[in-house]
Amino acid sequence: MGRNKLPMKRIENNTSRLVTFCKRRNGLIKKAYELSVLCDIDIALIMFSPSGRLNHFSCKRRTEDVLNRFVNLSDSERGRYLYTISI
């Protein structure tokens, strides 16, 4: 028997929110690493935990190098590559 799908909403309890972040953070980093290896891409992942701590990941290059590469794009090029998720 499968699990019920939980509604996507903010977790109100601070402790539960931090625990959920800690559990899912490693899964997200693993997926970013797999995408980097499979597609031979540079990837940078920057996250701030609910407690405000910085977490970052990059595979081939330093995070700063990947961000500088993005920042050095022209405005029109940068606009093409920005994606926003609206829920």
XYZ file of C-alpha atoms in Angstrom:
87
model
C 0.000 0.000 0.000
C 1.411 3.393 -1.002
C 1.737 6.543 1.016
C -0.771 9.343 0.854
C 0.371 12.446 -0.950
C 0.883 15.264 1.526
C -0.266 18.755 0.587
C 2.621 21.086 -0.246
C 2.560 23.735 2.446
C 4.940 25.350 4.905
C 5.728 23.303 8.004
C 4.690 25.494 10.922
C 6.632 23.735 13.702
C 10.217 25.083 13.716
C 11.771 21.831 14.923
C 9.905 19.733 12.362
C 10.872 22.168 9.607
C 14.568 21.920 10.504
C 14.444 18.108 10.693
C 12.725 17.913 7.292
C 15.313 20.244 5.764
C 18.202 18.183 7.158
C 16.732 14.946 5.801
C 15.967 16.324 2.344
C 19.149 18.376 1.928
C 21.331 15.319 1.340
C 18.865 13.924 -1.204
C 18.915 17.204 -3.115
C 22.716 17.300 -3.101
C 22.829 13.699 -4.336
C 20.488 14.543 -7.241
C 22.578 17.610 -8.150
C 25.729 15.461 -8.151
C 24.088 12.799 -10.336
C 22.884 15.440 -12.811
C 26.379 16.910 -12.953
C 28.006 13.542 -13.664
C 25.414 12.241 -16.120
C 25.163 15.428 -18.173
C 28.759 16.671 -17.688
C 27.640 20.079 -16.422
C 28.853 22.622 -13.895
C 26.365 22.977 -11.091
C 26.178 25.135 -7.975
C 23.578 24.701 -5.275
C 23.143 27.300 -2.533
C 20.713 26.827 0.347
C 20.018 28.605 3.606
C 18.607 26.368 6.330
C 15.616 27.440 8.419
C 18.116 28.368 11.137
C 19.972 30.630 8.676
C 23.049 28.454 8.078
C 24.556 28.450 4.599
C 24.814 25.137 2.739
C 26.428 24.975 -0.681
C 27.484 22.337 -3.165
C 29.378 22.347 -6.428
C 30.790 19.426 -8.330
C 33.564 20.184 -10.792
C 34.341 23.798 -10.032
C 34.136 25.952 -6.955
C 30.743 27.476 -6.234
C 32.237 30.942 -6.692
C 33.511 30.041 -10.175
C 30.091 28.820 -11.304
C 28.393 31.941 -9.908
C 30.961 34.236 -11.543
C 30.327 32.498 -14.852
C 26.610 33.248 -14.456
C 27.148 36.841 -13.330
C 29.434 37.553 -16.299
C 26.690 36.677 -18.797
C 25.053 39.603 -20.551
C 21.638 40.679 -19.274
C 19.850 39.162 -22.258
C 21.653 35.830 -21.887
C 21.084 35.757 -18.143
C 17.361 36.411 -18.653
C 17.073 33.371 -20.916
C 18.501 31.081 -18.271
C 16.521 32.218 -15.263
C 13.669 29.945 -14.337
C 11.137 30.621 -11.660
C 8.746 28.141 -10.156
C 5.350 29.484 -9.281
C 3.070 27.314 -7.231
